[in-house]
CSV table of C-alpha atoms and ligand atoms in Angstrom, one decimal:
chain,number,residue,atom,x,y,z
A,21,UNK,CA,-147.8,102.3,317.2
A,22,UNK,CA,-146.9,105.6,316.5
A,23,UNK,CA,-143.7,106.9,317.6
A,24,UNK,CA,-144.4,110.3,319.6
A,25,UNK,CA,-143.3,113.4,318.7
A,26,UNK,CA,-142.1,116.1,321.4
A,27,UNK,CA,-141.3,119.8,321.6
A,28,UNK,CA,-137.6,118.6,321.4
A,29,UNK,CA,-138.1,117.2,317.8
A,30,UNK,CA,-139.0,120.8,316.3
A,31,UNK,CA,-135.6,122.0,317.5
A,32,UNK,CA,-133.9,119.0,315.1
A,33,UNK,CA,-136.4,119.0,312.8
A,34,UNK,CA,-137.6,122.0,311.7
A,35,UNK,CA,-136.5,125.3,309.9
A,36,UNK,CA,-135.9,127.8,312.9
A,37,UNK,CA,-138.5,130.3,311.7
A,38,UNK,CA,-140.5,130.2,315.1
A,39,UNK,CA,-140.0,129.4,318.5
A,40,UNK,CA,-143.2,127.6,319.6
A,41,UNK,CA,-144.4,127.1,323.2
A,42,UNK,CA,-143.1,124.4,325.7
A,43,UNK,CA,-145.7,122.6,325.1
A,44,UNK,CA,-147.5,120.6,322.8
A,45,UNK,CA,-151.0,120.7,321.6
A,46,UNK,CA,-152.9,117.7,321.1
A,47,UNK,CA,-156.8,118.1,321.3
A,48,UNK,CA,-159.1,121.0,321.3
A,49,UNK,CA,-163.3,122.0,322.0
A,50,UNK,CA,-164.5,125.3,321.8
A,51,UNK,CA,-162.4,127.8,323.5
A,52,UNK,CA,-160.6,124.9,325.9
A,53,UNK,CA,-157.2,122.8,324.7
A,54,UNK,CA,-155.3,120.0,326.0
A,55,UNK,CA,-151.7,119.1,326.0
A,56,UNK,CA,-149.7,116.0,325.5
A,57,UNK,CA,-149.7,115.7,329.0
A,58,UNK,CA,-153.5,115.8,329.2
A,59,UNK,CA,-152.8,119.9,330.6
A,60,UNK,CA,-156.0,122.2,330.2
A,61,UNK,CA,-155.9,125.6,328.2
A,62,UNK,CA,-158.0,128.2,328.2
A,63,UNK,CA,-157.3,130.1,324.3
A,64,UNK,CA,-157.3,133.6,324.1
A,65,UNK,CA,-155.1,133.1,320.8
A,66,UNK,CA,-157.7,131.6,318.8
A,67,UNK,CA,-154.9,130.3,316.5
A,68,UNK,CA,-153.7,134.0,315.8
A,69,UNK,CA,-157.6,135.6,315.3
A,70,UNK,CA,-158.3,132.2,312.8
A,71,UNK,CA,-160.1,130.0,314.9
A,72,UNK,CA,-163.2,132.3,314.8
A,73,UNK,CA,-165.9,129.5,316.0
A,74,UNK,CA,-163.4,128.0,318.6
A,75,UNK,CA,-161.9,124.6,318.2
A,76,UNK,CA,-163.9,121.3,316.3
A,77,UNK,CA,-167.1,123.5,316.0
A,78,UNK,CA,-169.8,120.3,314.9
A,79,UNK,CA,-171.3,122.4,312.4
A,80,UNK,CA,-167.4,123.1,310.6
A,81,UNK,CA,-166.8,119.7,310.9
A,82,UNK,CA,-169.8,118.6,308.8
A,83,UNK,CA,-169.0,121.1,306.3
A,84,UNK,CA,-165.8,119.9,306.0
A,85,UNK,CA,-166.6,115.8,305.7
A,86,UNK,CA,-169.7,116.0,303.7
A,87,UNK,CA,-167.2,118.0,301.3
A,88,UNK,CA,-164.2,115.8,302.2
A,89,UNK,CA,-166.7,112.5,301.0
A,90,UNK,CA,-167.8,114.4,297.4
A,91,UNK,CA,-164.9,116.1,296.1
A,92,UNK,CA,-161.3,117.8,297.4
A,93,UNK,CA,-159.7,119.3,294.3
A,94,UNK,CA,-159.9,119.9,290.5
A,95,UNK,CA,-157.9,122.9,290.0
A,96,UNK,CA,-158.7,126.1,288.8
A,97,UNK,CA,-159.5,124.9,284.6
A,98,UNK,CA,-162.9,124.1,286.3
A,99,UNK,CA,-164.9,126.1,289.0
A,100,UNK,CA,-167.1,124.1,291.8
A,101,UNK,CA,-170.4,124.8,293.6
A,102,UNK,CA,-168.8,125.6,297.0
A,103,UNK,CA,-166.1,128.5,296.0
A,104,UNK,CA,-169.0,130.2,293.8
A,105,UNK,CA,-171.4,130.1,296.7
A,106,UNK,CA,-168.9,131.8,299.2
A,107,UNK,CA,-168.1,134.2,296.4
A,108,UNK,CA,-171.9,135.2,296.4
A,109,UNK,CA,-172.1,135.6,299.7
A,110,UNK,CA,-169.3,137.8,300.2
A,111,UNK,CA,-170.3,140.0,297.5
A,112,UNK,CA,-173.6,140.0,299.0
A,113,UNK,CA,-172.4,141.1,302.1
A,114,UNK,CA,-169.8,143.7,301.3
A,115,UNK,CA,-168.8,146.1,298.7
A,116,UNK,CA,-167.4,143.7,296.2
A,117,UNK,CA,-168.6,142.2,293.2
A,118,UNK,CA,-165.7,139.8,292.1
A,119,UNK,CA,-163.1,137.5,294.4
A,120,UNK,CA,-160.2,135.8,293.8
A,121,UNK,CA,-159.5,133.1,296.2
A,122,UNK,CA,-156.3,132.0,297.2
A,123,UNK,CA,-154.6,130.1,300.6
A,124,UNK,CA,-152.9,132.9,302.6
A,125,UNK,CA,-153.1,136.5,303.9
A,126,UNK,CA,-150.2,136.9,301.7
A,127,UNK,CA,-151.3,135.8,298.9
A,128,UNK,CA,-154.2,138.0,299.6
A,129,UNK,CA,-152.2,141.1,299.2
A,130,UNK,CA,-150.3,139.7,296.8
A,131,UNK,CA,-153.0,139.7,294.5
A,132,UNK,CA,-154.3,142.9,295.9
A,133,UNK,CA,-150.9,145.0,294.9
A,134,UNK,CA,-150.6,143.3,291.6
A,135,UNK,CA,-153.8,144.0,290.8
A,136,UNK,CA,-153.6,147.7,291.7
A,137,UNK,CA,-150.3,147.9,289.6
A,138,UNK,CA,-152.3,146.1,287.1
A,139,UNK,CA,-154.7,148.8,286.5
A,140,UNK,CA,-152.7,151.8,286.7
A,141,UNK,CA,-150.2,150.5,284.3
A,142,UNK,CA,-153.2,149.6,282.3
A,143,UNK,CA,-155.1,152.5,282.5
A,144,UNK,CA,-152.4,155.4,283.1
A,145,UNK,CA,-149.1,153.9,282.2
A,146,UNK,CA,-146.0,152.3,283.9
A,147,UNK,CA,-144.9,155.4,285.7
A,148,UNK,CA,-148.3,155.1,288.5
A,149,UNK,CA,-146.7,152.1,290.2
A,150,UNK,CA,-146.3,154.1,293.5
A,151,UNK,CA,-147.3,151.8,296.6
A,152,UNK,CA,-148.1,154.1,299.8
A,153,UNK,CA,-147.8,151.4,303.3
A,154,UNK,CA,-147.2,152.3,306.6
A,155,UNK,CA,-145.1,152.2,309.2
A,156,UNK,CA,-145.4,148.8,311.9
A,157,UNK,CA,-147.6,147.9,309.0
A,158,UNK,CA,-147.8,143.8,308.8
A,159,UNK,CA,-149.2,142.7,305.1
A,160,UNK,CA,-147.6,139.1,305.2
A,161,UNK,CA,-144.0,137.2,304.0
A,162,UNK,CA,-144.2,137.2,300.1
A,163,UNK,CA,-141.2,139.5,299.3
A,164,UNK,CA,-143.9,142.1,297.7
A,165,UNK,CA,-145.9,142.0,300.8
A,166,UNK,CA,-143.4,142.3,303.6
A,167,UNK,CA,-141.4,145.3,301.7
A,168,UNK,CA,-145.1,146.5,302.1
A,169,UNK,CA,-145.1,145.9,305.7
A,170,UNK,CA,-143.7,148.5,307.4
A,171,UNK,CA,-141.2,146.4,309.7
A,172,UNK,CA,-137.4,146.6,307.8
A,173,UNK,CA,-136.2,143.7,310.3
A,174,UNK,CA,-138.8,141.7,308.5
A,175,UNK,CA,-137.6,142.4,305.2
A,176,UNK,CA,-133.7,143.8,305.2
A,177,UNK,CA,-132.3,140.4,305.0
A,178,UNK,CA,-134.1,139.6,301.5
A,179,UNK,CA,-132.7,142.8,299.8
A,180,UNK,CA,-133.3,143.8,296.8
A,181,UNK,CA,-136.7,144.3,297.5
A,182,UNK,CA,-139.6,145.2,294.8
A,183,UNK,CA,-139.4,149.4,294.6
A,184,UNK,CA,-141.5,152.0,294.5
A,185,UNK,CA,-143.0,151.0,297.9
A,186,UNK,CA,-142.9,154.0,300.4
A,187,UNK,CA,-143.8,153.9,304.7
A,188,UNK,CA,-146.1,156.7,306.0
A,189,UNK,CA,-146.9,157.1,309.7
A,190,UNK,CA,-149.9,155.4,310.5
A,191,UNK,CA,-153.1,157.4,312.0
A,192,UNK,CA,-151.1,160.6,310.7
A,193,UNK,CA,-152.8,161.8,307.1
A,194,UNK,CA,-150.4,164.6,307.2
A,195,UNK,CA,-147.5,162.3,306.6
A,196,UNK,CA,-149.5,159.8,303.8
A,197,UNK,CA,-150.8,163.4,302.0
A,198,UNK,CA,-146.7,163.7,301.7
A,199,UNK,CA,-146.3,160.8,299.6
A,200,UNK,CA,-149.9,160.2,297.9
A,201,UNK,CA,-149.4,162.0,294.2
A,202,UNK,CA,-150.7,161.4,290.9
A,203,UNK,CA,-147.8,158.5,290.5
A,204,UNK,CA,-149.5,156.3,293.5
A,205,UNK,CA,-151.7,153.6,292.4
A,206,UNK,CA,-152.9,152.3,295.6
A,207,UNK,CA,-152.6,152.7,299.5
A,208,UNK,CA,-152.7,149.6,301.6
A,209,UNK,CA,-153.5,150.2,305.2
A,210,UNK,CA,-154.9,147.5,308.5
A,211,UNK,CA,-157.8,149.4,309.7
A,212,UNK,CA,-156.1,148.0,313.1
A,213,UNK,CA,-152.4,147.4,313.4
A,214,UNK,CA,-152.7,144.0,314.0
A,215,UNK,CA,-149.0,142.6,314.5
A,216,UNK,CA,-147.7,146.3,314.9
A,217,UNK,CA,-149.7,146.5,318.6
A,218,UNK,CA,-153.3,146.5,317.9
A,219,UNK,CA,-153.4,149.9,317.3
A,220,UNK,CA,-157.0,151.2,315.4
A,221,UNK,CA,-157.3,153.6,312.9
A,222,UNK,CA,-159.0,156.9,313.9
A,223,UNK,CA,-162.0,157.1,311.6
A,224,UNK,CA,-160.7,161.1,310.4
A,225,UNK,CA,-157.8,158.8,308.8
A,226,UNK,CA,-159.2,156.2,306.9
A,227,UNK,CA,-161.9,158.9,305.6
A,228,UNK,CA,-158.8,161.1,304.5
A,229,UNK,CA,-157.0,158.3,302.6
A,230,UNK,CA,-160.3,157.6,301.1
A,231,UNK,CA,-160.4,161.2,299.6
A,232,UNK,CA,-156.7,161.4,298.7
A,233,UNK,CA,-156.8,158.1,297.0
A,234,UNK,CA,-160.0,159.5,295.1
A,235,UNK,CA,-158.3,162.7,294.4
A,236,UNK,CA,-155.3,161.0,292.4
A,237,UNK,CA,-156.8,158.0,291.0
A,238,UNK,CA,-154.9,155.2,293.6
A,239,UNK,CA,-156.9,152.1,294.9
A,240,UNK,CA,-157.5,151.9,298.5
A,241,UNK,CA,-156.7,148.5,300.2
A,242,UNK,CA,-157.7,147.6,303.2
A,243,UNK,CA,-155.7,144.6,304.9
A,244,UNK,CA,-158.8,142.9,306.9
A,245,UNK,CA,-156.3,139.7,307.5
A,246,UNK,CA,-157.0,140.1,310.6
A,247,UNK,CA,-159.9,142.7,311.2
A,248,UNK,CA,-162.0,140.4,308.7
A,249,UNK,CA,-164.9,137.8,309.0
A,250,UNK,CA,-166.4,139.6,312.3
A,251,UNK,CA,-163.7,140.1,314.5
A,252,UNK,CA,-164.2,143.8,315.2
A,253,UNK,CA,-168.2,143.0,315.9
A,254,UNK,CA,-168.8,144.4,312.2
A,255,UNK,CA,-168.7,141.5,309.8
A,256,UNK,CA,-165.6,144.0,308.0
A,257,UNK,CA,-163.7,146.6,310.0
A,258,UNK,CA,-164.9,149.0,307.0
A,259,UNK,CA,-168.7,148.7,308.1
A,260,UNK,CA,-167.5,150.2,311.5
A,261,UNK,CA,-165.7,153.2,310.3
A,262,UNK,CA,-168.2,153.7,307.3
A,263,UNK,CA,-165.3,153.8,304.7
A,264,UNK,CA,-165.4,152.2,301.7
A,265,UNK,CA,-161.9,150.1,300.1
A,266,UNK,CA,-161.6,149.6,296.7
A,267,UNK,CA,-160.3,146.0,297.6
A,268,UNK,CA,-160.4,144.5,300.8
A,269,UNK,CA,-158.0,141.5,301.8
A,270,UNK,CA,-159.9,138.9,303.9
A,271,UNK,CA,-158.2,135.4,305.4
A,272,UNK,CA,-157.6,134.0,308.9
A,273,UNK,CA,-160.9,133.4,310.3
A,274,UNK,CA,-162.1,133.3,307.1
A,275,UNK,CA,-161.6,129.4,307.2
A,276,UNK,CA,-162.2,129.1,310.9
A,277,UNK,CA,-158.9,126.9,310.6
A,278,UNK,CA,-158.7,125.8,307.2
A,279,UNK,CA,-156.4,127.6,305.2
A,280,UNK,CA,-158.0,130.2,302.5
A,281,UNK,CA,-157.6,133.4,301.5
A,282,UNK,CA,-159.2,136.0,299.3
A,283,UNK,CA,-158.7,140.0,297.7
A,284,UNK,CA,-162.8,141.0,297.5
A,285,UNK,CA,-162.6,144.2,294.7
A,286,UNK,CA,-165.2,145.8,292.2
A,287,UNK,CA,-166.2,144.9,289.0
A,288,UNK,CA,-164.5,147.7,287.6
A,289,UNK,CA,-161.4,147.3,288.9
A,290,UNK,CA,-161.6,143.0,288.1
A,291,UNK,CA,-161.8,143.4,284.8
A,292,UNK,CA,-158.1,144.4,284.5
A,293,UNK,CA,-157.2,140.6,285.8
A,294,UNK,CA,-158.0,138.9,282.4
A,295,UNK,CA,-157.3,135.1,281.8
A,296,UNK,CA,-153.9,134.3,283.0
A,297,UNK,CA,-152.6,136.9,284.6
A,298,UNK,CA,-152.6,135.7,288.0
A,299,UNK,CA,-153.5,132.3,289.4
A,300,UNK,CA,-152.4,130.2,292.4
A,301,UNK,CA,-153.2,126.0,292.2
A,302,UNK,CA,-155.3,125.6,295.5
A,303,UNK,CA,-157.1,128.4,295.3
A,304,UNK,CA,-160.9,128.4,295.6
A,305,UNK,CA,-160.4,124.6,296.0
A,306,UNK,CA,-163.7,123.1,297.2
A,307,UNK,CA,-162.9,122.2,300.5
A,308,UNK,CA,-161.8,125.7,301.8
A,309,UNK,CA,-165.2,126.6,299.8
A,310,UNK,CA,-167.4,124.4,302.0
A,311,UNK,CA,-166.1,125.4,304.9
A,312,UNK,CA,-165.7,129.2,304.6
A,313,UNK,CA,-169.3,128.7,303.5
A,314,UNK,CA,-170.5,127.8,306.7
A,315,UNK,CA,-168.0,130.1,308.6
A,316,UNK,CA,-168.9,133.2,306.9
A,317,UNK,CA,-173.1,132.0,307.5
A,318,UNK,CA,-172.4,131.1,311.2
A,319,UNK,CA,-170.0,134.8,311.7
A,320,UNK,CA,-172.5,137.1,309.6
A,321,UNK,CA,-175.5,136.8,311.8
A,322,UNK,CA,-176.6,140.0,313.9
A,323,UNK,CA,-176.4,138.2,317.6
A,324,UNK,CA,-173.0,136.9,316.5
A,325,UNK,CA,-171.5,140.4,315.6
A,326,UNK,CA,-173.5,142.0,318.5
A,327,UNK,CA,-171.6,139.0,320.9
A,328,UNK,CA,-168.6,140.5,320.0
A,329,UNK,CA,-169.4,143.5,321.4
A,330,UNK,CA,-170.7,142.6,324.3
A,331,UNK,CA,-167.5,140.0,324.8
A,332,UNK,CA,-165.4,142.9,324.4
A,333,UNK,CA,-166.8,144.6,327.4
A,334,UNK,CA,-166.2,141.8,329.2
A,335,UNK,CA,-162.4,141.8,328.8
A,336,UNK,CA,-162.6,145.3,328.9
A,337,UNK,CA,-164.1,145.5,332.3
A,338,UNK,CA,-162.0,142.7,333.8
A,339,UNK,CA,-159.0,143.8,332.5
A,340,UNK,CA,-159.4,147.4,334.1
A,341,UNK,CA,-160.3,145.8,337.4
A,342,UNK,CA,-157.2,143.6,337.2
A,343,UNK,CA,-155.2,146.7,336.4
A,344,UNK,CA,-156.4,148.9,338.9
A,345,UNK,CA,-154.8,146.0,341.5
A,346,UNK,CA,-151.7,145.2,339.5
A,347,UNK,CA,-150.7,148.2,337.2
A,348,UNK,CA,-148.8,146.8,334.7
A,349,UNK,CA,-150.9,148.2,331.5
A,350,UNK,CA,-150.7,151.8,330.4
A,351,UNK,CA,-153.7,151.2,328.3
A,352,UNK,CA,-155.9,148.8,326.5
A,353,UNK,CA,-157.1,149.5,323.2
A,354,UNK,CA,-158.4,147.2,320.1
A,355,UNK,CA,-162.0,146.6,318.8
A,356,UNK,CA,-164.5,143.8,319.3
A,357,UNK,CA,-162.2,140.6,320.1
A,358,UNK,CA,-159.3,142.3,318.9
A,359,UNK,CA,-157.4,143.3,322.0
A,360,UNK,CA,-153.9,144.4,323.1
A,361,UNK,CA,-153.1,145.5,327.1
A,362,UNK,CA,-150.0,147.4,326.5
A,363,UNK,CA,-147.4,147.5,328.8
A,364,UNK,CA,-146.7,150.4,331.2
A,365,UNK,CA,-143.3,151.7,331.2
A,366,UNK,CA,-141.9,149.2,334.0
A,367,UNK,CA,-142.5,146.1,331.8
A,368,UNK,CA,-142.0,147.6,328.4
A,369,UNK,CA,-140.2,145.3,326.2
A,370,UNK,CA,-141.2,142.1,328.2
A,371,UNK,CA,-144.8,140.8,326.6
A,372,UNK,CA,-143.1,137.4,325.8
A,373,UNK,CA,-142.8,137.0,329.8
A,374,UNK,CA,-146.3,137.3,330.2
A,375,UNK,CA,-147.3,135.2,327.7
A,376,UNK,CA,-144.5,132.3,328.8
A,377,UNK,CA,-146.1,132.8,332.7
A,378,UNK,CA,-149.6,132.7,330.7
A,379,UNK,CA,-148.9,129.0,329.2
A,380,UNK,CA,-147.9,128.5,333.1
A,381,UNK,CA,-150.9,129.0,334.4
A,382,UNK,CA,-153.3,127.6,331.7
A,383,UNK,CA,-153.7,130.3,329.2
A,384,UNK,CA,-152.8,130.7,325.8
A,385,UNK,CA,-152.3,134.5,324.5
A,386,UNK,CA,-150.7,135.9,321.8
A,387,UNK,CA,-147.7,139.1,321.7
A,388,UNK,CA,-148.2,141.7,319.2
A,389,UNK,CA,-144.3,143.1,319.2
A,390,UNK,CA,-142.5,143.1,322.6
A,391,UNK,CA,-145.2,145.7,324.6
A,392,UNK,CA,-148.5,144.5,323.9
A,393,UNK,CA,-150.2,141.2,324.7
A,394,UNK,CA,-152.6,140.2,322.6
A,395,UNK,CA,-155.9,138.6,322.6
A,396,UNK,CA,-158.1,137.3,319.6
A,397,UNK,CA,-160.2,134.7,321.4
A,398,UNK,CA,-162.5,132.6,319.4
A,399,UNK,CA,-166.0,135.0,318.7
A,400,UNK,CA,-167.9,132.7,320.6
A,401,UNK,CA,-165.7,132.0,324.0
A,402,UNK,CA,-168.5,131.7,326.8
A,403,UNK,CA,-168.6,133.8,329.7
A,404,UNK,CA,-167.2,131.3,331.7
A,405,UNK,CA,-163.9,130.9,329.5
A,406,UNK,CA,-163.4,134.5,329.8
A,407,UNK,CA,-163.7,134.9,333.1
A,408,UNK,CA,-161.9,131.9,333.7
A,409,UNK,CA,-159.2,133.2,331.5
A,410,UNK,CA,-158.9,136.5,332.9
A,411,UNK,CA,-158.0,134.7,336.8
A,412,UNK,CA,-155.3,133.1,334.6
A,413,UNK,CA,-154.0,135.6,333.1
A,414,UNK,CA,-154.1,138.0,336.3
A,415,UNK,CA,-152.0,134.8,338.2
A,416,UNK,CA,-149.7,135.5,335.1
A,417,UNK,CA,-149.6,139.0,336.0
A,418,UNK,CA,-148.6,138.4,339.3
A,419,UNK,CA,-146.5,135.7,339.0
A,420,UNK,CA,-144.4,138.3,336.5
A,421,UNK,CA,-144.3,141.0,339.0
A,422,UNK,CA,-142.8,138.7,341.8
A,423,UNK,CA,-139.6,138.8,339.8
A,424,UNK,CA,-138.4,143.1,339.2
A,425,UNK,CA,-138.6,144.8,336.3
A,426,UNK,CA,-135.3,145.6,335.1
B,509,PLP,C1,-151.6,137.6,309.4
B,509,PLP,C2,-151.7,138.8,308.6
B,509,PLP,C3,-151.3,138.7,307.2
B,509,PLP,C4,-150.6,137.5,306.6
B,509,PLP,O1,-151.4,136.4,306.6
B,509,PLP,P1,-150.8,135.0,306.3
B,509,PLP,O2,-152.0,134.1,306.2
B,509,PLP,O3,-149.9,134.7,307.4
B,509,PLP,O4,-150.0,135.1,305.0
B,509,PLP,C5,-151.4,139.9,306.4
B,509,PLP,N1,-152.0,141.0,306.9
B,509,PLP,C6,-152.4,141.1,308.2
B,509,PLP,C7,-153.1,142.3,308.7
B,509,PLP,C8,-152.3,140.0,309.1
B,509,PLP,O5,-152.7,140.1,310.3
């Protein structure tokens, strides 16, 4: 027999980088999870905005044994039929003609900012290595990317940090315009704040970091970590706003649960990343191939994206109604199944309550700093697992406001 594990044994087992739930996870279908002790979840979390298709989707699970029976890994000094038909069809559905694949959102970016140094250096010289972010930015843990993010409390304690990486104010082009000269060779920017609040772009300000990045030669990156693969009911957050990246960073739901990552970019821009001059050993292994393939031909289907907008109505309208008995939010905001109820002023500071009385009542949600709570449900949760989810969460809600906000 197995010895069983509990939520005690992460406390002597593991480094201290998280602090998971009480509970323990054990099984999971669809939108709907189960506990050690057998305890029923409704998932808003959707893994963090991975588990796109919900939980043990049939048609993932082929993918991923008829793969798992043929072949797992060869390592990138050969290429394999699954990564090179993802790579078609993400170049077939976006901007991009060339992908590099890798395992992480991180990684993602990683590649992204190294290959906009790349170029400039190439191109201009070493002096354009300027790196425009933003503030409450979140661009992954890599030392590169999280002295890109714009948190400091994520990054001071790993000083020094790469340089030449400067913090705008997001949604404000006045203050990017400040920083953006001919010594910039790329801006990298969430076309939603995920982590930072779920906080979208206004359209006026991706189209003007579009125009300053064409007016002094810099590559636009968008971060679509978390925007990506149909979460914003466009199948890339760029399609909604109708601005165009010169490389786009895609992962989380991406793999519907299996890690993989990838930086999408032109041909132009490629050609600067000649043999051996990045590389990462799992990337575009076969596996995550097969099953991104059927991900990204499940996601990118018109009644799939159009789903998402109609599933964000739903929250939106129960969340009002629940809002107009409880008040707790001051607003919510987001786009498609990308959703953050921010807290009023009374309960500022205190989303990890609501997400602890959440797990209480059945409901897993996600925090996105201390005043939002987050949802990224899977983009095909029922009707039924909404509204189930949203009485949850309103008993939540309540049983929060029965103790006083201090
Ligand atoms: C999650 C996230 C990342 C980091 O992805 P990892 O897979 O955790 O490395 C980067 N950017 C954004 C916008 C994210 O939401």
């Amino acid at each position: 027999m197995q010895n069983s594990m509990s939520r005690s044994d992460f406390d002597r087992l593991m480094v201290p980088t998280y602090a998971p739930a009480a509970f323990v996870p054990e099984r999971a279908e669809g939108s709907r999870l189960w506990d050690q002790q057998g305890k029923e979840y409704i998932d808003f979390a959707g893994g963090i905005a991975v588990n796109a298709l919900g939980h043990a989707h049939p048609d993932l699970q082929q993918a991923l044994m008829e793969q798992a029976a043929k072949l797992w890994h060869t390592g990138n000094g050969y290429t394999n039929a699954p990564i090179l038909r993802l790579a078609q069809a993400l170049t077939e559905a976006t901007f991009a003609d060339r992908v590099f694949f890798c395992n992480s959102g991180a990684e993602a970016n990683e590649a992204a900012l190294k290959l906009a140094r790349k170029v400039a250096h190439d191109n201009v010289g070493e002096h354009k290595s300027g790196i425009v972010a933003f503030k409450n930015a979140f661009h992954g843990r890599t030392l590169f990317t999280v002295s890109a993010g714009g948190q400091p409390a994520y990054s001071k304690d790993f000083a020094p940090l790469p340089g030449a990486i400067s913090h705008a104010t997001y949604n404000d082009l006045a203050s990017a315009a400040a920083l953006i000269d001919d010594s910039t060779c790329a801006v990298i920017v969430e076309p939603v704040q995920g982590e930072g609040g779920v906080l979208p772009a206004r359209q006026d300000f991706l189209q003007g970091l579009r125009e300053l990045c064409d007016r002094h030669g810099a590559a636009l990156i968008f971060d679509e970590v978390q925007t990506g693969v149909g979460r914003t009911g466009y199948l890339y957050a760029y399609q909604h706003y109708g601005v165009t990246p010169d490389i786009l960073t895609t992962a989380k739901a991406l793999g519907g649960g299996f890690p993989i990552g990838a930086m999408l970019t032109t041909d132009t821009l490629a050609a600067a990343m000649t043999v051996g001059t990045h590389g990462t050993t799992y990337g575009g292994n076969p596996l995550a191939g097969a099953v991104a393939g059927k991900v990204l031909s499940l996601i990118n289907q018109p009644a799939m994206l159009d789903g998402v907008k109609q599933r964000n109505a739903w929250f939106a309208e129960g969340l009002q109604a629940m809002n107009q008995r409880l008040n707790v939010f001051s607003e919510v905001r987001g786009l498609g199944l990308l959703i953050g109820c921010v807290l009023n002023e009374s309960w500022a500071g205190k989303a990890k309550l609501f997400n602890q009385a959440a797990a209480e009542q059945g409901l897993m949600v996600l925090i996105a700093g201390a005043n939002v709570v987050r949802f990224a449900p899977a983009l095909n949760i029922s009707e039924q697992d909404v509204a189930e989810g949203l009485r949850r969460f309103e008993r939540a809600c309540e049983a929060v406001l029965q103790g006083s906000p201090s």
